mmCIF file of C-alpha atoms in Angstrom:
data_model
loop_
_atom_site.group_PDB
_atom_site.id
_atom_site.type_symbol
_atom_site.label_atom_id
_atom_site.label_comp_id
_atom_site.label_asym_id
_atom_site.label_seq_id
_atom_site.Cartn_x
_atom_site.Cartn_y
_atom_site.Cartn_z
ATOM 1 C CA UNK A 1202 41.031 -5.037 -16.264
ATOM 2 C CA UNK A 1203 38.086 -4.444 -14.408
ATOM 3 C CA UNK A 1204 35.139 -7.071 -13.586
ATOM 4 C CA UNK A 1205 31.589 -5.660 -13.738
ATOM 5 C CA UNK A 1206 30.624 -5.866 -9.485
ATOM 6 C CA UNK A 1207 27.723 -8.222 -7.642
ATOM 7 C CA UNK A 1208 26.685 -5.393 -6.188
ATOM 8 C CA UNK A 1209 26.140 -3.188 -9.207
ATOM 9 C CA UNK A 1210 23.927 -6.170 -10.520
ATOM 10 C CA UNK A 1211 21.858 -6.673 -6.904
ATOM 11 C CA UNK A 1212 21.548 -3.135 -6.697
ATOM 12 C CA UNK A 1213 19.162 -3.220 -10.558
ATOM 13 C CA UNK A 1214 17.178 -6.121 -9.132
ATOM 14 C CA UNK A 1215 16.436 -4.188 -5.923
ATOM 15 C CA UNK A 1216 15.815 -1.176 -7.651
ATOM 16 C CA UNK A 1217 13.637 -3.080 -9.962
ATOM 17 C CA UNK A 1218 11.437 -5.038 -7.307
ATOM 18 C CA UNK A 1219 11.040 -1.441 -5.530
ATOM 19 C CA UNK A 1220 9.623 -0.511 -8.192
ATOM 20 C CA UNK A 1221 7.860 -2.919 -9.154
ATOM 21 C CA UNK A 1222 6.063 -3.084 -5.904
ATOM 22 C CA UNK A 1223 5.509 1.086 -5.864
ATOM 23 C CA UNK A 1224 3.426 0.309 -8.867
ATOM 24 C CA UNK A 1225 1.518 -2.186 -7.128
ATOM 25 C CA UNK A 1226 0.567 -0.001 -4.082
ATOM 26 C CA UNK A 1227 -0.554 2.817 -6.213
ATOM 27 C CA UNK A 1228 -2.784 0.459 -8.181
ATOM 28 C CA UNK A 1229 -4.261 -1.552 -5.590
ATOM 29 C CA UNK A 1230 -4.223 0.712 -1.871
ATOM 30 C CA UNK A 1231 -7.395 2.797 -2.567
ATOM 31 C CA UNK A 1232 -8.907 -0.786 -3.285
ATOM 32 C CA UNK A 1233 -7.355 -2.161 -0.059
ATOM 33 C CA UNK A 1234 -8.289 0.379 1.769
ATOM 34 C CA UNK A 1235 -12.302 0.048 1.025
ATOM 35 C CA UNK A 1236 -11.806 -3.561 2.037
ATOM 36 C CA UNK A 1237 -10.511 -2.732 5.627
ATOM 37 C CA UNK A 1238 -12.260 0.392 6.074
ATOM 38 C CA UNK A 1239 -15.781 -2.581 5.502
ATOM 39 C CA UNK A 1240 -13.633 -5.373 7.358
ATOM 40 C CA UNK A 1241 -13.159 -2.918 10.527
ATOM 41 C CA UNK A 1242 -16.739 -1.250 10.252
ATOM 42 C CA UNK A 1243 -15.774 2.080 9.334
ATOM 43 C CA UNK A 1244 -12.755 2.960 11.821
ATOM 44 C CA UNK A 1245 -10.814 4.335 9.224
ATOM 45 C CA UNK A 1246 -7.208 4.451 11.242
ATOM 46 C CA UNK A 1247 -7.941 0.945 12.214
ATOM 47 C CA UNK A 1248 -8.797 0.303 8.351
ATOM 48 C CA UNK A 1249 -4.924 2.216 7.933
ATOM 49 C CA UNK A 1250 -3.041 0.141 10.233
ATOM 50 C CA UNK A 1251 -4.184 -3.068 8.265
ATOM 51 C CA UNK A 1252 -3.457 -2.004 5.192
ATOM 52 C CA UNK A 1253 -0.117 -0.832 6.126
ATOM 53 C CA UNK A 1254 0.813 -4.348 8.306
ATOM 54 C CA UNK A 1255 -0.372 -6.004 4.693
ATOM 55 C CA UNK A 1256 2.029 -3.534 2.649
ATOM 56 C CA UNK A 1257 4.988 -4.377 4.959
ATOM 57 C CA UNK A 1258 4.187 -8.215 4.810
ATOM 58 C CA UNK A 1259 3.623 -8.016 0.994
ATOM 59 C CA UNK A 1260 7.003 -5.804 0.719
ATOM 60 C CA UNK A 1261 9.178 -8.759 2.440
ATOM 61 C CA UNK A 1262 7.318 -11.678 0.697
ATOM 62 C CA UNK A 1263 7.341 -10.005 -3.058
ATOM 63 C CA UNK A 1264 9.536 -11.871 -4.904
ATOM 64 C CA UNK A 1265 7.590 -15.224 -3.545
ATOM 65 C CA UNK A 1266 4.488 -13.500 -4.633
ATOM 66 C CA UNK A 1267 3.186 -14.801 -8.216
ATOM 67 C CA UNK A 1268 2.105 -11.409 -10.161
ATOM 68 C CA UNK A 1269 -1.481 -13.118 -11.112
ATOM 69 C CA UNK A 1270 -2.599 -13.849 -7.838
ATOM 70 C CA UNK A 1271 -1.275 -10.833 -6.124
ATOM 71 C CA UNK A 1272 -4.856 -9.142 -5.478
ATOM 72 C CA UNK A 1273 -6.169 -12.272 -4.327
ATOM 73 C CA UNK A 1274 -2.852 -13.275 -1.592
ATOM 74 C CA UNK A 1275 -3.310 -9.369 -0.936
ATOM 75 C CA UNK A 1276 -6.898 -9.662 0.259
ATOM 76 C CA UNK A 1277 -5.896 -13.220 2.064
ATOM 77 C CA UNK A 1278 -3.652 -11.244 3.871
ATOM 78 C CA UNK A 1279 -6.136 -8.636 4.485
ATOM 79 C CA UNK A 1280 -8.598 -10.864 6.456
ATOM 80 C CA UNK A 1281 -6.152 -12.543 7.933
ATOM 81 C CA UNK A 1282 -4.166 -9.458 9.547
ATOM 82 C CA UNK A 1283 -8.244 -8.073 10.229
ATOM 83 C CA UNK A 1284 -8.316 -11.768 12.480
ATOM 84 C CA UNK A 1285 -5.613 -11.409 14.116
ATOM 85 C CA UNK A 1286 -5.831 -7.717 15.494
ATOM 86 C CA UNK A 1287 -9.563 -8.887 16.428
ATOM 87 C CA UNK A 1288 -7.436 -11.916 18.695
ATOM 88 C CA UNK A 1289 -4.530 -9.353 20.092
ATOM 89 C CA UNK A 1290 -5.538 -9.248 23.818
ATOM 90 C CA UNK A 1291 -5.766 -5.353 24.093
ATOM 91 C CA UNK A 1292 -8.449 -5.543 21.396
ATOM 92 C CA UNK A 1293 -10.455 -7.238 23.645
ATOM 93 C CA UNK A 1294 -9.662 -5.027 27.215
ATOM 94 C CA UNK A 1295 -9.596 -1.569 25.440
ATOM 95 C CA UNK A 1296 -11.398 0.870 27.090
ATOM 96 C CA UNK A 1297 -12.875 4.356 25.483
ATOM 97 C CA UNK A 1298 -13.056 7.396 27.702
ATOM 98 C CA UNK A 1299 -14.635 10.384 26.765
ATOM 99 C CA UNK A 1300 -12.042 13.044 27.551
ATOM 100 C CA UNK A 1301 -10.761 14.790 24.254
ATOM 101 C CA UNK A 1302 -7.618 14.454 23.325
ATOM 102 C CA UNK A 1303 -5.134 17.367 23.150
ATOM 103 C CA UNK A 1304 -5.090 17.775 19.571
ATOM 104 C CA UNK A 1305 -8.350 17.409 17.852
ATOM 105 C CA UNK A 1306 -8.065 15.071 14.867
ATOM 106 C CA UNK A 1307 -11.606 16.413 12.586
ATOM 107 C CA UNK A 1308 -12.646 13.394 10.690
ATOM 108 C CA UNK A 1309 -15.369 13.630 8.245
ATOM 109 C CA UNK A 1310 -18.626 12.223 9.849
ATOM 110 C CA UNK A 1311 -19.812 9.203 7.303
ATOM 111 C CA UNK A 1312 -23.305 9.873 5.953
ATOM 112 C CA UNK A 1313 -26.081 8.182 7.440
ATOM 113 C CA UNK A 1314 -26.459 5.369 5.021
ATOM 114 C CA UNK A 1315 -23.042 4.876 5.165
ATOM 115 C CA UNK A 1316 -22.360 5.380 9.195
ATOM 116 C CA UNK A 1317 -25.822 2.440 9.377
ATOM 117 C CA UNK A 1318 -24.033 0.171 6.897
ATOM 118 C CA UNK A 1319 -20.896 0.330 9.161
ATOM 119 C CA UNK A 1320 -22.966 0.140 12.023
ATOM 120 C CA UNK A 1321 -24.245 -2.817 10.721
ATOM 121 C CA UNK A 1322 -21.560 -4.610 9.673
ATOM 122 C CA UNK A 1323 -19.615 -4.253 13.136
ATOM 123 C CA UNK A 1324 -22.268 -6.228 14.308
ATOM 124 C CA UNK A 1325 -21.047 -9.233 12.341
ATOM 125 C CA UNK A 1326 -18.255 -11.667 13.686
ATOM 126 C CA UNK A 1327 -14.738 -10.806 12.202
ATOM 127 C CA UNK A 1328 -15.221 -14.033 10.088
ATOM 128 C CA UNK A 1329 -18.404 -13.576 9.207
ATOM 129 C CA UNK A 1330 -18.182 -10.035 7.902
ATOM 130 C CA UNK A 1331 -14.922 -10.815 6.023
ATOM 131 C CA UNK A 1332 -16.972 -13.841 4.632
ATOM 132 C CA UNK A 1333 -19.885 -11.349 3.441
ATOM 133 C CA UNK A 1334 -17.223 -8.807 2.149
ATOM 134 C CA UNK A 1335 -14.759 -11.209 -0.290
ATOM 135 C CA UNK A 1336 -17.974 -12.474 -1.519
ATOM 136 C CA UNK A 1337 -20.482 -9.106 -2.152
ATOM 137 C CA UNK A 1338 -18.003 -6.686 -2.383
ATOM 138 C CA UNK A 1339 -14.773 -8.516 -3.931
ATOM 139 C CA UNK A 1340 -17.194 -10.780 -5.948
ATOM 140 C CA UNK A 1341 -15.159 -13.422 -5.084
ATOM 141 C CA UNK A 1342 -16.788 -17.374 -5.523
ATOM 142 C CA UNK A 1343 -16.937 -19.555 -2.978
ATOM 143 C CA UNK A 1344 -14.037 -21.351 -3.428
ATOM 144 C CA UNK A 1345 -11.973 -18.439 -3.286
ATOM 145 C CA UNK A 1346 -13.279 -17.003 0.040
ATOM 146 C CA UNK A 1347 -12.740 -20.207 1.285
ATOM 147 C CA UNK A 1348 -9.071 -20.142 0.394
ATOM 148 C CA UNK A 1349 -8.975 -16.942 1.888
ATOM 149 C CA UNK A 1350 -10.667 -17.595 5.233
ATOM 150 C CA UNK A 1351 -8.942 -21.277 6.055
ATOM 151 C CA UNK A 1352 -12.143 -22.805 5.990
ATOM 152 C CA UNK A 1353 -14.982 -25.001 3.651
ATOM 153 C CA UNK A 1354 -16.632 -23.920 0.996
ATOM 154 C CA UNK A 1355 -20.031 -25.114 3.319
ATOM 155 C CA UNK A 1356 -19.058 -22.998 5.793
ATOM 156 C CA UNK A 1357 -18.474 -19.751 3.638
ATOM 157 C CA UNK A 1358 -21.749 -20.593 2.461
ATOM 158 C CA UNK A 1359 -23.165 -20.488 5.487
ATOM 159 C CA UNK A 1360 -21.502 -17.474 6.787
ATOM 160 C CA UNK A 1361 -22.392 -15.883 3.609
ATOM 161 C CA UNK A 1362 -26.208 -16.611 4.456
ATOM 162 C CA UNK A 1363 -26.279 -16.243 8.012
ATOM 163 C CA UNK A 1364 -24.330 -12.560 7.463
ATOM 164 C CA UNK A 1365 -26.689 -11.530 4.669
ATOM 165 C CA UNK A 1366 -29.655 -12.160 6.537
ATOM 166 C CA UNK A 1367 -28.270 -10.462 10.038
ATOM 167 C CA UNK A 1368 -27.610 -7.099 8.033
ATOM 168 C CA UNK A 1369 -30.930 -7.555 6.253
ATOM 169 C CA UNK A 1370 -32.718 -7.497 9.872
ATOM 170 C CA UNK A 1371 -30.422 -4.843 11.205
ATOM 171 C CA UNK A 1372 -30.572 -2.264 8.253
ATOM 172 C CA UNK A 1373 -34.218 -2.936 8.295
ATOM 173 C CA UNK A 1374 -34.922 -2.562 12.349
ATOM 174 C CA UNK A 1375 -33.001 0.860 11.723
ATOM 175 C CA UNK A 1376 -34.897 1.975 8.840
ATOM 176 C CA UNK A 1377 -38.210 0.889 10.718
ATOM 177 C CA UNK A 1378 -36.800 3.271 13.202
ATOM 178 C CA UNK A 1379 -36.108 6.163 11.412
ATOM 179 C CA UNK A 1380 -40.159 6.091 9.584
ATOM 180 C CA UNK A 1381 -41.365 5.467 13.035
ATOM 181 C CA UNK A 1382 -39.426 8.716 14.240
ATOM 182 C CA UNK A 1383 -40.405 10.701 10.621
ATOM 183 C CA UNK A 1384 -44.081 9.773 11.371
ATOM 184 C CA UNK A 1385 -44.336 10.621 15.397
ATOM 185 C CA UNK A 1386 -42.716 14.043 14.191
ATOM 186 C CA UNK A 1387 -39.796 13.879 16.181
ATOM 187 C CA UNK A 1388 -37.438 13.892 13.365
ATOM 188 C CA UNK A 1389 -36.938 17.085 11.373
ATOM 189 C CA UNK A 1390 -37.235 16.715 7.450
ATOM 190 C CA UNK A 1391 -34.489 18.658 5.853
ATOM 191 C CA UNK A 1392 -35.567 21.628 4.129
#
């Protein structure tokens, strides 16, 4: 007589949890990946890396993870892996050079809205822009972003504000810019 095996059994459940998760990342990565693509101002392989150190952490923790408040511990996660790259020390010694590298990579230049938006929003602290996102983007209340960002629901608020107000200035110093440039002539209407 034969006994049904463990393994048989633990295979199903993994099986099952792989699954389960595959669903998830098909659902939720083109949503993820708006979030960091706005978290890390438009870089869009920086915006990959996140959401890929986020899928591996989310993989390992998924059975811990309650199904409700997956988006929400996803976009925690989010910010929080966006913070910690912004700490890493070679974040803050890279260099850029200007020699091509030896395979061109052709990325689709954002539009200008879009590329002054980005522009924009890199000028924001990491905490500050993450603060700005959860709440405009995510719609997420104040209480929640707190959660999210470790912090008081007074200072989200003031984040919030203080964010708000520097993209106001900035989006409207570069369209100032661009009707100062349409009116001297020296920028060509398209036709």
């Amino acid at each position: 007589m034969s006994r049904p095996s463990r393994t048989r059994g633990m295979r199903e459940s993994v099986r099952a949890r792989e699954d389960q998760f595959r669903g998830y990342v098909l659902q939720s990565r083109g949503s993820l990946l708006r979030t960091a693509t706005l978290l890390a101002s438009g870089n869009a392989h920086q915006a990959e890396d996140l959401v890929q150190t986020v899928l591996l952490r989310m993989y390992v923790s998924w059975p811990r993870i309650r199904s409700d408040t997956r988006d929400a511990y996803a976009r925690k996660m989010l910010v929080n892996a966006h913070l910690d790259e912004r700490r890493r020390p070679y974040a803050r010694h890279e260099q850029n050079h200007a020699e091509v590298p030896d395979v061109a990579v052709e990325a689709a230049p954002p539009a200008e809205p879009e590329a002054a938006v980005f522009g924009a929003l890199a000028e924001l602290p990491p905490r500050m822009r993450a603060a700005v996102i959860l709440r405009h983007l995510h719609d997420a209340s104040v209480a929640e972003t707190a959660d999210a960002l470790g912090c008081s629901e007074g200072t989200v608020t003031s984040q919030t504000a203080r964010g708000l107000a520097k993209l106001r200035a900035t989006l409207a110093g570069l369209s100032n810019d661009t009707s100062a440039r349409a009116a001297d002539g020296t920028e060509r209407s398209p036709t």
